[in-house]
Coordinates of C-alpha atoms in Angstrom, one line a residue:
Chain A
M1 CA 64.6 74.0 2.7
K2 CA 64.6 75.7 -0.8
K3 CA 64.4 72.0 -2.4
N4 CA 61.5 71.1 -0.6
L5 CA 59.6 74.0 -1.7
K6 CA 60.3 73.3 -5.4
Y7 CA 59.4 69.7 -5.3
N8 CA 56.0 71.1 -3.8
L9 CA 55.9 73.7 -6.3
I10 CA 56.6 70.8 -9.1
W11 CA 53.7 68.6 -7.8
L12 CA 51.5 71.6 -7.3
A13 CA 52.3 72.9 -11.2
I14 CA 51.4 69.0 -12.3
M15 CA 47.5 69.6 -10.7
I16 CA 47.6 72.6 -12.4
A17 CA 48.5 71.5 -15.4
G18 CA 45.9 68.4 -15.3
Y19 CA 43.0 70.7 -15.1
I20 CA 44.0 72.7 -17.7
I21 CA 44.7 69.9 -20.0
I22 CA 41.2 68.3 -19.1
N23 CA 39.6 71.9 -19.5
V24 CA 41.1 72.3 -22.8
L25 CA 40.2 68.8 -24.2
E26 CA 36.6 69.6 -23.1
F27 CA 36.9 72.7 -24.7
A28 CA 38.3 71.2 -28.4
G29 CA 35.6 68.9 -28.3
I30 CA 37.6 66.0 -27.9
M31 CA 36.1 65.0 -24.5
G32 CA 32.2 64.2 -24.7
Q33 CA 30.0 63.8 -22.3
F34 CA 30.9 60.1 -21.7
A35 CA 34.7 60.7 -21.0
E36 CA 33.6 63.0 -18.8
T37 CA 31.5 61.0 -16.6
T38 CA 34.4 58.0 -17.1
L39 CA 36.6 61.1 -15.6
V40 CA 34.4 62.0 -12.7
L41 CA 33.8 58.1 -11.3
I42 CA 37.9 57.4 -12.0
G43 CA 38.4 60.3 -9.6
I44 CA 35.8 59.2 -7.2
N45 CA 37.5 55.9 -7.1
I46 CA 40.8 57.5 -6.7
I47 CA 39.5 59.0 -3.5
L48 CA 38.0 55.8 -2.1
A49 CA 41.0 53.6 -2.7
T50 CA 43.5 56.1 -1.6
G51 CA 41.7 55.9 2.0
L52 CA 41.4 52.3 1.4
N53 CA 45.1 52.0 0.6
L54 CA 46.1 53.8 4.2
I55 CA 44.0 51.1 6.3
I56 CA 44.9 48.2 4.0
G57 CA 48.5 49.0 2.8
F58 CA 50.2 51.0 5.4
S59 CA 48.3 50.3 8.8
G60 CA 48.5 46.6 7.8
Q61 CA 44.2 46.3 8.9
F62 CA 42.5 44.2 6.1
S63 CA 39.2 46.2 6.0
L64 CA 35.9 45.1 4.0
G65 CA 33.8 47.6 5.4
H66 CA 34.5 51.1 3.2
A67 CA 31.0 51.1 1.2
G68 CA 29.7 51.9 4.5
F69 CA 31.6 54.6 5.4
M70 CA 31.2 55.7 1.7
A71 CA 27.5 55.3 2.7
I72 CA 27.6 57.8 5.1
G73 CA 29.4 60.4 3.5
A74 CA 26.7 59.5 0.6
Y75 CA 23.6 60.2 3.0
V76 CA 25.0 63.3 4.8
C77 CA 25.7 65.0 2.3
A78 CA 22.6 64.1 -0.1
L79 CA 20.6 65.3 2.8
I80 CA 22.4 68.0 3.3
T81 CA 22.6 69.4 0.1
T82 CA 18.9 68.4 -1.0
A83 CA 18.3 70.9 2.0
I84 CA 20.9 73.7 0.9
P85 CA 21.1 73.3 -3.3
N86 CA 24.3 75.2 -3.3
A87 CA 28.1 75.2 -3.2
L88 CA 27.9 76.2 0.8
G89 CA 25.6 73.4 1.1
M90 CA 27.8 70.9 -1.1
L91 CA 31.1 72.2 1.2
L92 CA 29.1 71.6 4.4
G93 CA 27.7 68.0 3.4
L94 CA 31.1 67.1 2.7
I95 CA 32.6 68.1 6.1
A96 CA 29.6 66.6 7.9
G97 CA 29.6 63.7 6.0
A98 CA 33.6 62.9 6.8
V99 CA 33.3 64.2 10.6
F100 CA 30.0 61.9 11.1
S101 CA 31.9 59.1 9.2
G102 CA 35.3 59.6 11.1
V103 CA 32.9 59.5 14.3
V104 CA 31.4 56.0 13.4
A105 CA 35.0 54.4 12.6
L106 CA 35.9 55.7 16.1
V107 CA 33.5 54.1 17.7
V108 CA 33.6 50.8 16.0
G109 CA 37.5 50.8 15.3
I110 CA 38.3 50.8 19.2
P111 CA 36.4 47.5 19.9
T112 CA 37.1 45.5 16.6
L113 CA 40.8 46.8 15.8
R114 CA 42.0 44.4 18.4
L115 CA 41.2 41.8 15.9
N116 CA 43.5 41.0 13.2
G117 CA 43.4 39.5 9.4
D118 CA 40.4 37.8 8.6
Y119 CA 38.9 38.6 11.9
L120 CA 38.9 42.1 11.6
A121 CA 37.6 41.8 7.5
I122 CA 34.7 39.7 9.0
A123 CA 34.1 42.2 11.5
T124 CA 34.1 45.4 9.3
M125 CA 32.2 43.3 6.3
G126 CA 29.5 43.3 9.5
V127 CA 30.0 47.0 10.1
A128 CA 29.2 47.9 6.9
E129 CA 26.3 45.6 6.6
I130 CA 25.0 47.5 9.8
I131 CA 25.2 50.8 8.4
R132 CA 23.5 49.4 5.4
I133 CA 20.5 48.0 7.0
I134 CA 20.2 51.0 9.2
L135 CA 20.0 53.4 6.3
N136 CA 17.2 50.3 5.1
N137 CA 15.3 51.3 8.1
L138 CA 15.4 55.0 8.7
K139 CA 12.3 57.4 7.9
I140 CA 15.1 59.9 7.0
T141 CA 17.0 58.0 4.5
N142 CA 13.5 57.1 2.8
G143 CA 14.4 53.3 3.4
P144 CA 15.0 51.1 0.3
A145 CA 13.7 53.4 -2.0
G146 CA 16.9 55.6 -1.5
L147 CA 17.1 59.4 -2.3
Y148 CA 16.5 61.2 -5.4
N149 CA 16.4 64.3 -6.8
I150 CA 20.1 65.5 -5.2
P151 CA 21.5 68.2 -6.7
M152 CA 24.3 67.7 -9.1
L153 CA 26.8 69.7 -7.2
A154 CA 30.0 67.2 -7.7
T155 CA 31.2 68.8 -11.4
W156 CA 34.4 67.2 -12.7
P157 CA 36.1 70.8 -11.3
V158 CA 35.2 70.0 -7.6
V159 CA 36.0 66.5 -8.0
Y160 CA 39.5 67.2 -9.2
L161 CA 39.9 69.3 -6.5
L162 CA 38.7 66.7 -3.9
V163 CA 41.0 64.6 -5.3
C164 CA 44.2 67.0 -5.1
I165 CA 43.6 67.4 -1.4
T166 CA 43.1 64.1 -0.3
T167 CA 45.9 62.8 -1.9
I168 CA 48.0 65.6 -0.7
I169 CA 46.7 64.9 3.1
I170 CA 46.9 61.2 3.0
V171 CA 50.5 61.2 1.0
N172 CA 51.7 63.7 3.5
F173 CA 50.1 61.8 6.6
I174 CA 52.1 58.9 5.2
H175 CA 55.4 60.2 4.8
S176 CA 55.3 61.9 8.2
R177 CA 56.6 60.5 11.5
D178 CA 53.0 59.8 12.2
G179 CA 53.3 57.8 8.9
R180 CA 56.3 55.7 9.9
A181 CA 54.2 55.1 13.3
V182 CA 51.4 53.8 11.5
M183 CA 54.0 51.3 9.0
S184 CA 55.6 49.9 11.8
V185 CA 51.9 48.6 13.2
R186 CA 51.7 47.0 9.7
E187 CA 55.5 45.2 9.8
D188 CA 55.8 44.4 13.5
E189 CA 53.0 44.9 15.8
I190 CA 55.6 43.6 19.2
A191 CA 58.5 44.9 18.0
A192 CA 57.0 48.7 17.3
E193 CA 55.1 48.5 20.7
S194 CA 58.3 47.9 22.2
M195 CA 59.6 50.9 20.5
G196 CA 57.3 53.2 22.3
V197 CA 54.6 53.3 19.4
N198 CA 51.4 53.3 20.6
I199 CA 49.3 50.6 18.5
T200 CA 46.2 50.8 19.3
K201 CA 46.1 55.0 18.7
W202 CA 47.8 54.7 15.2
K203 CA 45.7 51.8 14.1
V204 CA 42.4 53.6 15.0
I205 CA 43.5 57.0 13.3
A206 CA 44.6 55.5 9.9
F207 CA 41.4 53.6 10.1
V208 CA 39.7 57.2 10.8
V209 CA 41.2 59.2 8.2
G210 CA 40.8 56.0 5.8
A211 CA 36.7 56.1 7.0
A212 CA 36.6 60.1 6.8
T213 CA 38.1 59.5 3.1
A214 CA 35.5 57.0 2.0
A215 CA 32.6 59.5 3.0
I216 CA 34.1 62.0 0.6
G217 CA 34.4 59.8 -2.1
G218 CA 30.6 58.8 -1.2
A219 CA 29.4 62.3 -0.9
L220 CA 30.7 63.1 -4.5
H221 CA 29.0 59.8 -6.0
A222 CA 25.6 61.0 -4.2
N223 CA 25.8 64.4 -5.7
Y224 CA 27.0 63.4 -9.3
I225 CA 25.0 60.2 -9.6
Q226 CA 21.9 62.2 -7.9
T227 CA 20.3 58.7 -6.6
I228 CA 21.3 56.7 -3.8
A229 CA 19.6 53.6 -2.4
P230 CA 21.2 51.3 0.0
T231 CA 21.8 48.5 -2.1
D232 CA 24.5 50.7 -4.4
F233 CA 26.6 50.3 -0.7
G234 CA 26.9 46.7 -0.5
I235 CA 29.8 44.4 0.1
M236 CA 30.6 44.3 -4.1
E237 CA 31.2 48.2 -3.2
S238 CA 33.6 47.5 -0.9
I239 CA 35.6 44.6 -2.8
N240 CA 35.3 47.0 -6.0
I241 CA 37.5 49.5 -4.2
L242 CA 39.7 46.7 -2.5
I243 CA 40.0 45.2 -6.3
I244 CA 41.6 49.0 -7.3
V245 CA 44.1 48.9 -3.9
V246 CA 45.0 45.1 -5.0
L247 CA 45.8 45.8 -8.5
G248 CA 47.8 49.2 -8.2
G249 CA 49.3 47.5 -5.2
I250 CA 49.1 47.1 -1.9
G251 CA 51.1 50.2 -0.1
S252 CA 51.4 52.5 -3.3
I253 CA 49.3 55.4 -3.6
T254 CA 50.6 56.1 -7.0
G255 CA 49.7 52.5 -8.0
T256 CA 46.2 52.9 -6.6
F257 CA 45.9 55.8 -9.0
V258 CA 47.4 54.1 -12.1
A259 CA 44.5 50.8 -11.3
A260 CA 41.6 53.4 -10.7
V261 CA 42.8 54.8 -14.2
V262 CA 43.1 51.7 -16.2
L263 CA 40.2 50.0 -14.3
G264 CA 38.4 53.0 -15.3
L265 CA 39.0 53.2 -19.0
L266 CA 38.9 49.1 -19.2
D267 CA 35.3 50.0 -18.1
M268 CA 34.4 52.5 -20.3
I269 CA 36.5 50.9 -23.6
L270 CA 34.3 47.3 -22.5
Q271 CA 30.9 48.8 -22.9
N272 CA 30.8 48.3 -26.3
F273 CA 31.2 44.7 -25.9
G274 CA 27.8 44.4 -24.4
T275 CA 27.3 41.1 -22.3
L276 CA 30.9 40.1 -22.6
R277 CA 32.1 42.9 -20.8
M278 CA 32.1 41.6 -17.4
V279 CA 33.8 38.2 -18.3
L280 CA 36.4 40.3 -20.1
Y281 CA 36.8 42.7 -17.1
S282 CA 37.1 39.5 -15.0
L283 CA 39.7 38.1 -17.3
A284 CA 41.9 41.5 -17.3
L285 CA 42.0 41.1 -13.3
I286 CA 43.0 37.3 -13.6
L287 CA 45.4 38.0 -16.0
I288 CA 47.2 41.1 -14.2
M289 CA 47.0 39.2 -10.9
V290 CA 48.9 36.0 -12.5
F291 CA 51.3 37.8 -14.1
K292 CA 51.8 40.6 -11.4
P293 CA 50.8 39.3 -8.2
S294 CA 52.0 42.3 -5.9
G295 CA 49.6 44.6 -7.9
L296 CA 51.0 47.0 -10.8
L297 CA 53.4 49.1 -9.4
G298 CA 53.9 46.9 -5.8
T299 CA 55.1 49.3 -3.2
W300 CA 56.8 51.8 -5.8
E301 CA 56.0 55.4 -5.2
L302 CA 56.4 58.1 -7.9
S303 CA 58.8 61.1 -6.4
I304 CA 59.9 64.2 -8.0
R305 CA 62.4 64.3 -5.6
R306 CA 64.0 61.0 -6.6
L307 CA 63.6 61.9 -10.1
F308 CA 66.0 64.9 -9.9
T309 CA 68.3 63.3 -7.5
R310 CA 68.6 60.7 -9.9
K311 CA 69.1 63.4 -13.1
S312 CA 72.0 65.1 -10.6
K313 CA 73.5 62.2 -10.2
T314 CA 73.9 60.7 -14.0
K315 CA 75.1 64.1 -15.2
G316 CA 77.8 63.8 -12.3
D317 CA 78.5 60.8 -13.4
A318 CA 79.1 62.0 -17.2
Chain B
M1 CA 67.7 53.3 45.3
S2 CA 68.2 51.1 42.8
L3 CA 67.5 52.0 38.9
L4 CA 65.1 49.2 38.4
D5 CA 63.5 47.3 41.4
V6 CA 62.2 43.9 41.0
K7 CA 60.1 42.5 43.9
D8 CA 58.5 39.0 44.0
L9 CA 57.9 38.6 40.4
T10 CA 55.6 35.7 39.5
K11 CA 53.9 34.7 36.0
N12 CA 51.7 31.5 36.2
F13 CA 50.4 30.1 32.8
G14 CA 47.8 28.0 33.9
G15 CA 49.4 25.7 36.5
L16 CA 52.9 26.5 35.2
T17 CA 54.7 29.0 37.2
A18 CA 57.3 30.0 34.5
V19 CA 58.5 32.5 37.1
S20 CA 58.4 32.6 40.5
G21 CA 59.3 35.0 43.2
V22 CA 62.2 36.5 41.3
T23 CA 63.5 39.9 42.8
M24 CA 66.6 41.4 41.5
H25 CA 67.8 45.3 41.1
L26 CA 69.9 46.9 38.3
E27 CA 72.2 49.8 38.9
D28 CA 72.8 52.4 37.2
N29 CA 75.2 52.0 34.3
E30 CA 75.7 48.6 34.9
L31 CA 76.4 45.4 33.1
V32 CA 74.2 42.3 34.5
A33 CA 73.7 38.8 32.6
L34 CA 71.0 36.6 33.5
I35 CA 71.8 33.3 32.4
G36 CA 70.0 29.9 32.6
P37 CA 69.7 26.8 31.3
N38 CA 67.0 26.0 28.2
G39 CA 63.4 26.6 29.6
A40 CA 64.5 28.4 32.4
G41 CA 62.2 31.5 32.0
K42 CA 64.8 33.8 30.9
T43 CA 62.4 35.7 28.0
T44 CA 59.5 35.2 30.1
L45 CA 61.0 37.4 32.7
F46 CA 62.2 40.1 30.0
N47 CA 58.8 40.0 28.5
L48 CA 57.4 40.9 31.9
L49 CA 60.0 43.6 33.2
T50 CA 59.3 45.2 29.5
G51 CA 55.3 45.0 29.8
V52 CA 54.9 42.6 26.8
I53 CA 53.0 40.5 29.4
P54 CA 51.4 41.4 32.6
P55 CA 52.8 39.4 35.8
S56 CA 50.7 37.5 38.1
E57 CA 52.2 38.7 41.0
G58 CA 55.2 41.3 42.5
T59 CA 56.1 44.8 41.4
V60 CA 58.8 46.5 38.7
S61 CA 59.6 49.6 39.8
L62 CA 62.1 52.5 37.7
Q63 CA 63.6 55.4 39.4
T64 CA 63.5 58.4 37.0
D65 CA 63.1 62.0 36.7
Q66 CA 59.9 62.4 38.0
G67 CA 60.5 59.8 40.9
L68 CA 59.5 56.3 41.2
Q69 CA 57.4 54.7 38.7
V70 CA 56.0 51.2 38.8
L71 CA 55.9 49.7 35.5
N72 CA 53.7 46.5 36.0
K73 CA 50.4 47.9 34.7
K74 CA 51.4 49.5 32.2
K75 CA 51.7 49.0 28.2
P76 CA 54.5 48.0 26.7
Y77 CA 54.8 51.2 24.8
Q78 CA 54.3 53.3 28.0
V79 CA 57.3 51.0 29.4
A80 CA 59.1 51.9 26.1
Q81 CA 58.4 55.8 26.3
A82 CA 59.7 55.2 30.4
G83 CA 63.2 53.9 29.5
L84 CA 62.9 50.5 28.8
A85 CA 63.9 49.7 25.1
R86 CA 64.9 45.8 24.4
T87 CA 66.0 43.6 21.7
F88 CA 64.6 40.0 20.6
Q89 CA 65.8 36.9 20.4
N90 CA 64.0 36.1 17.0
I91 CA 65.2 39.4 15.2
R92 CA 61.9 41.4 14.7
L93 CA 62.9 44.3 12.7
F94 CA 60.3 46.3 10.6
K95 CA 61.4 44.1 7.2
D96 CA 59.9 45.7 4.3
L97 CA 61.5 49.3 5.6
S98 CA 64.5 50.9 5.3
V99 CA 67.4 50.8 7.9
L100 CA 67.1 54.6 8.4
D101 CA 63.2 54.5 8.9
N102 CA 63.6 51.5 11.4
V103 CA 65.7 53.7 13.0
L104 CA 63.7 56.5 12.6
I105 CA 60.5 54.7 14.1
A106 CA 62.2 54.4 17.5
M107 CA 62.8 58.0 17.9
T108 CA 59.3 58.9 17.0
A109 CA 58.0 58.9 20.3
K110 CA 60.7 61.4 21.9
H111 CA 59.9 63.7 18.8
K112 CA 55.8 64.4 19.0
E113 CA 55.2 66.7 15.9
S114 CA 51.3 67.9 15.3
F115 CA 49.2 66.5 12.6
V116 CA 48.9 70.0 11.4
S117 CA 52.2 71.0 10.7
S118 CA 53.1 67.5 9.1
I119 CA 50.4 67.7 6.9
L120 CA 50.6 71.1 5.4
R121 CA 54.5 71.0 5.5
L122 CA 55.3 73.7 7.6
P123 CA 58.7 74.3 7.6
S124 CA 59.2 73.2 11.5
Y125 CA 58.2 69.9 9.7
Y126 CA 61.2 69.8 7.2
K127 CA 63.3 71.0 10.1
K128 CA 62.7 68.7 12.8
E129 CA 63.0 66.0 10.0
V130 CA 66.1 66.9 9.1
E131 CA 67.4 67.0 12.8
M132 CA 65.7 63.4 13.3
R133 CA 67.8 62.2 10.3
E134 CA 71.0 63.6 11.4
E135 CA 70.9 61.9 14.8
A136 CA 70.0 58.7 12.8
I137 CA 72.9 58.6 11.0
E138 CA 74.9 59.3 13.9
L139 CA 73.6 56.4 15.8
L140 CA 74.5 54.5 12.8
K141 CA 77.6 55.6 12.2
I142 CA 79.1 54.3 15.6
F143 CA 77.4 50.6 14.3
D144 CA 79.2 51.0 11.0
M145 CA 75.8 51.0 9.2
Q146 CA 76.0 54.7 8.0
D147 CA 76.2 53.1 4.1
K148 CA 73.3 51.2 4.3
L149 CA 70.6 53.7 5.3
D150 CA 68.1 53.0 2.3
N151 CA 68.6 49.2 2.1
L152 CA 65.5 47.0 3.6
A153 CA 65.8 45.7 6.8
R154 CA 65.1 41.9 5.2
N155 CA 68.6 43.0 2.6
L156 CA 70.8 43.3 5.5
P157 CA 73.1 40.4 6.6
Y158 CA 72.3 38.1 9.6
G159 CA 74.6 40.1 11.9
E160 CA 74.1 43.3 10.6
Q161 CA 70.5 42.8 11.3
R162 CA 71.2 41.7 15.0
R163 CA 73.0 45.3 15.2
L164 CA 69.9 47.3 13.5
E165 CA 68.0 46.0 16.5
I166 CA 70.6 47.4 19.1
V167 CA 70.4 50.8 17.0
R168 CA 66.9 50.8 17.1
A169 CA 66.7 50.3 20.7
L170 CA 69.1 52.8 21.3
A171 CA 67.5 55.3 19.2
T172 CA 64.3 55.3 22.1
K173 CA 67.1 57.0 24.2
P174 CA 66.9 54.0 27.5
K175 CA 68.0 54.2 30.8
I176 CA 68.0 50.2 30.5
L177 CA 68.5 48.0 27.5
F178 CA 67.6 44.7 27.5
L179 CA 69.3 42.2 25.0
D180 CA 67.7 38.7 24.2
E181 CA 70.7 36.6 23.4
P182 CA 72.5 38.9 20.9
A183 CA 75.2 36.7 20.0
A184 CA 72.8 34.2 19.0
G185 CA 73.7 32.5 15.9
M186 CA 77.3 34.5 15.2
N187 CA 80.4 32.8 14.6
P188 CA 83.3 33.7 17.3
E189 CA 84.5 36.4 15.3
E190 CA 81.2 38.5 15.4
T191 CA 80.8 37.6 19.1
A192 CA 84.1 38.8 19.9
D193 CA 83.1 42.4 17.5
L194 CA 79.8 42.3 20.2
T195 CA 81.2 41.8 22.9
R196 CA 83.4 45.4 22.1
L197 CA 80.3 46.8 21.0
I198 CA 78.3 46.2 24.3
R199 CA 80.8 47.5 26.4
Q200 CA 81.2 50.5 24.2
I201 CA 77.3 51.0 24.2
Q202 CA 77.4 51.0 28.2
N203 CA 80.6 53.6 28.0
E204 CA 79.2 55.8 25.3
F205 CA 75.5 56.1 25.9
H206 CA 75.9 55.6 30.0
I207 CA 73.3 52.9 30.2
T208 CA 72.3 49.9 31.9
V209 CA 72.8 46.7 30.2
L210 CA 70.6 43.2 30.9
L211 CA 71.3 40.9 28.7
I212 CA 70.5 37.3 28.4
E213 CA 73.3 34.9 26.5
H214 CA 74.1 31.2 26.0
D215 CA 77.7 32.3 25.2
M216 CA 79.4 31.8 28.4
S217 CA 82.9 33.2 26.8
L218 CA 80.7 36.6 26.0
V219 CA 78.8 36.7 29.6
M220 CA 82.2 35.9 31.4
N221 CA 84.0 38.5 29.5
V222 CA 81.4 41.6 30.0
A223 CA 79.1 40.9 33.1
E224 CA 79.8 42.9 36.0
R225 CA 77.1 41.0 38.0
I226 CA 75.5 37.5 36.9
Y227 CA 71.7 36.7 37.7
V228 CA 71.3 32.8 37.5
L229 CA 67.9 31.6 36.9
E230 CA 66.1 27.8 36.5
Y231 CA 62.8 26.6 36.7
G232 CA 61.6 30.4 37.2
Q233 CA 63.4 30.6 40.3
L234 CA 66.8 32.9 41.0
I235 CA 69.5 30.2 42.1
A236 CA 72.5 32.7 42.2
E237 CA 73.7 35.9 42.1
G238 CA 77.3 37.4 42.1
T239 CA 80.5 38.0 39.9
P240 CA 81.7 36.0 37.1
A241 CA 84.0 34.7 39.4
E242 CA 81.7 33.9 42.0
I243 CA 79.6 32.5 39.5
Q244 CA 81.7 29.7 38.0
K245 CA 82.3 28.3 41.6
N246 CA 78.6 28.1 42.8
E247 CA 78.0 24.4 43.4
R248 CA 73.9 25.1 42.7
V249 CA 75.1 26.8 39.2
I250 CA 77.4 24.0 38.1
K251 CA 74.6 21.5 38.9
A252 CA 72.2 23.3 36.8
Y253 CA 74.0 23.4 34.0
L254 CA 75.9 20.0 34.2
G255 CA 72.9 17.7 36.1
G256 CA 74.2 15.4 38.9
E257 CA 72.6 14.1 42.2
S258 CA 71.6 16.7 44.4

């Protein structure tokens, strides 16, 4: 019991240390505005991709509709923070966006999650497209022009905090009994069902949690970039998130982190190459896929507990 | 009152009647075998009993602590929770998960946990987790697999994969265990081991076992009662000695003029 507390405290210490390091770098002037923007965008991508990894990597349901749920979070939060431009508004916006997106996921998830593989991918793509078209035609969302002058409330400490919170929720969910039930659905639906696992329920829960996470990512995006339009949430955005998941390793949250950081830095460095940028970016993706088809980390996860037990084992041998 | 009562169970696939009017019963702590030539409908009957496919006609009812439960309209997971567990003819393990996780998943339905306590990692979460782990290891010990907890299921040798499937089914704490050709692909030595194991399961866990098997040495050795299925219909029922002498059974297996 005490050991578990120790491991959790170590994780907490890592999170706080990360915060302090970034603060110091910024204070010392090593990190400028440009680097900070990169950092925030990486953080938002981590949030979006961990949610998608839960759906694709752990429950095994191939979704191409992540941008749709991201759009819901972005618009709901943008509307609320425009009305209440302070921290309370941001909090309300995040919660309302996540809940709204979760409800939509629940409603579309129950019928569509009966489908498998490619069929589900196309159905979820359709859902995202419907959401985008609705946003394009509503008065409250200002149609194709979108929303602008959204208050800048997603500062990097806010993003950092939310990266930590969503990661803790998703990782703890995956490593719980519920998470095991979700993974059994991915492994073999028929076997899972004959072991008493209600597969429809777990598929829908994973989908809803993933969609709520996407909404949080979307909300932060809206309040950082300050303008959003329906075209921001098209199929390409879903694919960008998917790339992070696949590149990091389907079924590895650590991999998602690594891939988001690597791609974010790559994007930043390639800014200097002008028009060649997208070519080099795509080339990097192809090379990684050729040499590491299971993603950068496969299904490997960083575990403090394992690190410690290995250390004590080697000590015992010596 | 029998533990499991099956009445006039019928399944039509389009024009084909795979299982036709099967009436059978299973008693408490009994070891029953279901045999029949290839294509007789044995696996279809298993799938009907465990809810994987719904029957066209007939009823399956289970005697539970809450009284008689009709199982035919239930989903497979509800049937499993009611106390029917099974293994599969073509092994269906959770291949990319560890041996321990395979067993723990089967225990999930009996160990509910609130979403909040597992997300916040409350002490109750860890306590339950330790309990479940110990229970799973205890179970794996009986099958001599306690050294392989962290192996991926896909990396186990064939015989152990079959055994793990049985452990996983037992972890759901079933009243009735359905074994679909547990000895398929095993050599005589492994089959002898399995025979011993099946007897041990029946005695130690005090459960009813229904098994489909082609290996007659295994069937005649362990079964207390045998049902014979041919073309979807039950053609005989009795003790191994009776079945061996039954003319219809001999004809079904060896062919011949009627």
